[in-house]
Tab-separated table of C-alpha atoms in Angstrom:
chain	number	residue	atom	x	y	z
A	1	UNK	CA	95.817	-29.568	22.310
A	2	UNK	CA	93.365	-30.390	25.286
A	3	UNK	CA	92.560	-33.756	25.584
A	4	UNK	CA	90.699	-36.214	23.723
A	5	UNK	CA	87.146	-34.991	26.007
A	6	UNK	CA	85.838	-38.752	26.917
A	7	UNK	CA	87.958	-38.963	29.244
A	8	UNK	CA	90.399	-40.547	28.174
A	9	UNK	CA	93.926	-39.018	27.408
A	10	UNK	CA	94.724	-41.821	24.194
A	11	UNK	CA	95.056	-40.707	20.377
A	12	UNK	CA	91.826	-41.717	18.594
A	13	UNK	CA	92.094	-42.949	14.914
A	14	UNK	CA	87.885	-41.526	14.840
A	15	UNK	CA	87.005	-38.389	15.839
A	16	UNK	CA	85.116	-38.660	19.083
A	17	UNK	CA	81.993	-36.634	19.904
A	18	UNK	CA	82.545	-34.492	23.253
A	19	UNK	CA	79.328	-32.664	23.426
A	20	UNK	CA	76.611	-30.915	21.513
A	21	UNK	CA	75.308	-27.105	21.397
A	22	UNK	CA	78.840	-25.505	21.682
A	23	UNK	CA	78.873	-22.025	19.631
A	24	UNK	CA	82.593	-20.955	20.815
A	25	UNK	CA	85.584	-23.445	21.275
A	26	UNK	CA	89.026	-22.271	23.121
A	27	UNK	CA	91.759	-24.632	23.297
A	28	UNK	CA	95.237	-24.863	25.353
A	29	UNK	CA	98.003	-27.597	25.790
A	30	UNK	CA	96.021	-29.618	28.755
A	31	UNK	CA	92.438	-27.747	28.467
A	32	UNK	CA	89.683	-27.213	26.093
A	33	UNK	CA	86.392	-25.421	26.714
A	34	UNK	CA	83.382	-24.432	24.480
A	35	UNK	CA	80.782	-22.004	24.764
A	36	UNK	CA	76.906	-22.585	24.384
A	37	UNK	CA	74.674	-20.391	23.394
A	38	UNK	CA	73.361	-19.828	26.785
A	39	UNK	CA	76.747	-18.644	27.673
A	40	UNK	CA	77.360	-21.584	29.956
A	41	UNK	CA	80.991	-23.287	29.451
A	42	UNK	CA	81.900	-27.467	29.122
A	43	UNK	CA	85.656	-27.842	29.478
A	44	UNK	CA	88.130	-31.105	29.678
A	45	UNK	CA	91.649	-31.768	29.472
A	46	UNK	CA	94.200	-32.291	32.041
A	47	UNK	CA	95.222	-29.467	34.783
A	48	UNK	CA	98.326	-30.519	35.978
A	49	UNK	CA	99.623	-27.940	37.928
A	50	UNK	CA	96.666	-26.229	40.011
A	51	UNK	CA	97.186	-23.170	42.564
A	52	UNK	CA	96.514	-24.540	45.966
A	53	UNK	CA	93.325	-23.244	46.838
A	54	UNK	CA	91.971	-24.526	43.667
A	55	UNK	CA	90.270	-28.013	43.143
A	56	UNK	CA	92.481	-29.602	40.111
A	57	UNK	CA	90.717	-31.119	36.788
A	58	UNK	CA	92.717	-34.149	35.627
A	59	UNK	CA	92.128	-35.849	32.498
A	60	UNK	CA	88.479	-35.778	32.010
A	61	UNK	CA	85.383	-35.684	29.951
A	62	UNK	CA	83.650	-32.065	29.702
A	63	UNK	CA	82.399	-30.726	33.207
A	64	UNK	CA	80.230	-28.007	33.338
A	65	UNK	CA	81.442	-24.574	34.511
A	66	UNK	CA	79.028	-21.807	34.982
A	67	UNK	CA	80.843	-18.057	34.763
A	68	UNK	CA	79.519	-14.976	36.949
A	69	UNK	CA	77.299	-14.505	33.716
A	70	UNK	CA	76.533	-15.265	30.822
A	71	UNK	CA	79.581	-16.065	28.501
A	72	UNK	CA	80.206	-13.680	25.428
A	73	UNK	CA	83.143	-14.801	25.047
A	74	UNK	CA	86.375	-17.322	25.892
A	75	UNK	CA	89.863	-17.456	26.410
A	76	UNK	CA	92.791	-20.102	27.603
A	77	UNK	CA	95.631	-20.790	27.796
A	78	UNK	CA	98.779	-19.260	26.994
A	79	UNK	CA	99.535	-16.240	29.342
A	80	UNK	CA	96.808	-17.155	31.020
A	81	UNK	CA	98.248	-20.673	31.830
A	82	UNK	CA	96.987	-24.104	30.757
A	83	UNK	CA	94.480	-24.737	32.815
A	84	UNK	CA	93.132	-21.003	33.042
A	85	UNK	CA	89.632	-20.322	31.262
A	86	UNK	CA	88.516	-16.749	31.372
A	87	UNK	CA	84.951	-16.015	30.249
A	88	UNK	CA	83.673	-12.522	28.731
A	89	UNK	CA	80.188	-10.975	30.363
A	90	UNK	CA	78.425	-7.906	30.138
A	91	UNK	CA	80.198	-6.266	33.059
A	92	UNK	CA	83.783	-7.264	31.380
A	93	UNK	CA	86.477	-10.504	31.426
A	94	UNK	CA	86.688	-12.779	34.709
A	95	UNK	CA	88.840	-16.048	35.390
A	96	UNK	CA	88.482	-18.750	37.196
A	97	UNK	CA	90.855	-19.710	40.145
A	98	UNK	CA	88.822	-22.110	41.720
A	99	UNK	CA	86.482	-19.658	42.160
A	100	UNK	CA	85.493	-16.396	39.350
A	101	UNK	CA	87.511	-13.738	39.690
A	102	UNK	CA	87.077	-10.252	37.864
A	103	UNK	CA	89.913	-9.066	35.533
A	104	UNK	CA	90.714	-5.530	36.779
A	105	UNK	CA	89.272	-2.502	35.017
A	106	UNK	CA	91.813	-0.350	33.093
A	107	UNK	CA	91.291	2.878	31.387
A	108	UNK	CA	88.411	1.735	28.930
A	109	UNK	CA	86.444	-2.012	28.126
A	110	UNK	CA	88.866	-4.425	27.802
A	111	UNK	CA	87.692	-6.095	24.468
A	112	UNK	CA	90.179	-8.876	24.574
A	113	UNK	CA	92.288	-11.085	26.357
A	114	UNK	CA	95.764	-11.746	24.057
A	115	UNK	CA	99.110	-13.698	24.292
A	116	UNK	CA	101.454	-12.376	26.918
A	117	UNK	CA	99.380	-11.836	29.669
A	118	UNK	CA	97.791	-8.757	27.310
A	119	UNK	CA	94.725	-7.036	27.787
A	120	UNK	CA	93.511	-4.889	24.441
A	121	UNK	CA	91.153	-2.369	25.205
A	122	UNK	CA	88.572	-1.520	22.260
A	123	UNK	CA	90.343	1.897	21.569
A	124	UNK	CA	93.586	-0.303	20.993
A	125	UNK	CA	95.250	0.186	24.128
A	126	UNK	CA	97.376	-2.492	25.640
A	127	UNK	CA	98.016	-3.600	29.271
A	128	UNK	CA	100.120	-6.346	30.586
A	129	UNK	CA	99.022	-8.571	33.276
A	130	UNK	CA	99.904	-11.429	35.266
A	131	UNK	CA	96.824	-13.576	36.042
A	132	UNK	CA	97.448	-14.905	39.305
A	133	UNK	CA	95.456	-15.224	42.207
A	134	UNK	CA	94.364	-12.609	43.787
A	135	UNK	CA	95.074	-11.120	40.476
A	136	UNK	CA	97.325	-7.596	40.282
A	137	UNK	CA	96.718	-4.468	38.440
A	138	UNK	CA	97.649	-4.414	34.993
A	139	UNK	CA	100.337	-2.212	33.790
A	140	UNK	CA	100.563	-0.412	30.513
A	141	UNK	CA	101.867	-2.741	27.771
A	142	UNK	CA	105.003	-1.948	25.621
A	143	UNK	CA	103.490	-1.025	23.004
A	144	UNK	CA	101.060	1.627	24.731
A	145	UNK	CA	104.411	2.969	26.031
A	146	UNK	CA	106.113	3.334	23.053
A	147	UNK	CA	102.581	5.351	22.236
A	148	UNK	CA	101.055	3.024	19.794
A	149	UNK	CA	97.527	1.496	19.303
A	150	UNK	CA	97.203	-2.341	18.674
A	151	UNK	CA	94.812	-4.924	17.243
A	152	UNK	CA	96.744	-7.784	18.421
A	153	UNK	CA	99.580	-9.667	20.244
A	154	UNK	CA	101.435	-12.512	19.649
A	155	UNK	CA	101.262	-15.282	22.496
A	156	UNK	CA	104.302	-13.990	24.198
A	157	UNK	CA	103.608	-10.355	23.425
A	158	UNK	CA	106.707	-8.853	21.825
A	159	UNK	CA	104.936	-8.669	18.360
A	160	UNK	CA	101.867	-6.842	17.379
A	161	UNK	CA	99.712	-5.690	14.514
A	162	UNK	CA	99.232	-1.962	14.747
A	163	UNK	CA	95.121	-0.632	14.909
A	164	UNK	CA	95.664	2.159	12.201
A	165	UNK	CA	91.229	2.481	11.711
A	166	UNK	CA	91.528	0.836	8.141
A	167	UNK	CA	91.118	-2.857	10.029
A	168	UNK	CA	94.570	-3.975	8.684
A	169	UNK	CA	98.101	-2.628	10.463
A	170	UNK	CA	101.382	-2.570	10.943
A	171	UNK	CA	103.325	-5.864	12.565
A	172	UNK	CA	105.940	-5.011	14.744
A	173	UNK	CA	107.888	-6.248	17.229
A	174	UNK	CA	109.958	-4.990	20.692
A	175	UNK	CA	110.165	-5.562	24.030
């Protein structure tokens, strides 16, 4: 997961201090970041496949990368890719292709980013989305189709745990 965040990409037999102040910590296969309190975000890892009007990370220790706003939140990895960071703010989820981009509104406030390239709004509605660049509109998720409300999806989105108001649900599964 990530990298080892001193720039190096070698196993350590110590653990090895990459950076102070972090309140938040997402991690992918080639990527780490972690929040601060001030909502900046520090990542490092390896990006080995970049889109090609981005500037690639390689193996590296933490570089600073400062979201539209403040940072309430983080995601990677996964649907998103391994090298994709997505950041939270006040006005809703963006993700960085180079530049910040805004995740397209749906119906309510998207409250999470999940596995599968889902969005979960807070009323438990799912989308699917691709995140590419320019990213597309999201569509409604499998699970919104087949008229249920959901909590959360697995990383490749064919499983989730039902939202049923009692903050426990339902796990199932379909495609």
């Amino acid at each position: 997961a990530g990298k080892v965040g001193d720039g190096t990409v070698y196993a350590s037999a110590r653990p090895v201090a990459v950076m102070a102040g972090a309140i938040d910590l997402a991690v992918a296969d080639d990527l780490s970041c972690a929040r601060t309190a001030e909502g900046s975000l520090s990542c490092w890892g390896a990006a080995t496949y970049c889109d090609r009007d981005e500037q690639c990370q390689r193996d590296s220790a933490p570089t600073r990368w400062q979201p539209p706003e403040p940072s309430l939140a983080i995601a990677l990895g996964g649907p998103l890719s391994t090298r994709r960071v997505c950041s939270l703010g006040t006005r809703g989820w963006a993700c960085r292709f180079g530049d910040w981009v805004a995740v397209p509104k749906v119906g309510g406030t998207v409250g999470r980013l999940e596995g599968g390239g889902g969005l979960l709004e807070r009323d438990g509605r799912a989308w699917s989305w691709v995140p590419s660049n320019p990213p597309g509109r999201p569509q409604p998720h499998f699970f919104q189709r087949a008229g249920l409300r959901v909590q959360a999806l697995s990383p490749d989105g064919y499983c989730a745990v039902t939202a049923d108001g009692t903050g426990g649900g339902r796990v199932v599964c379909g495609h």
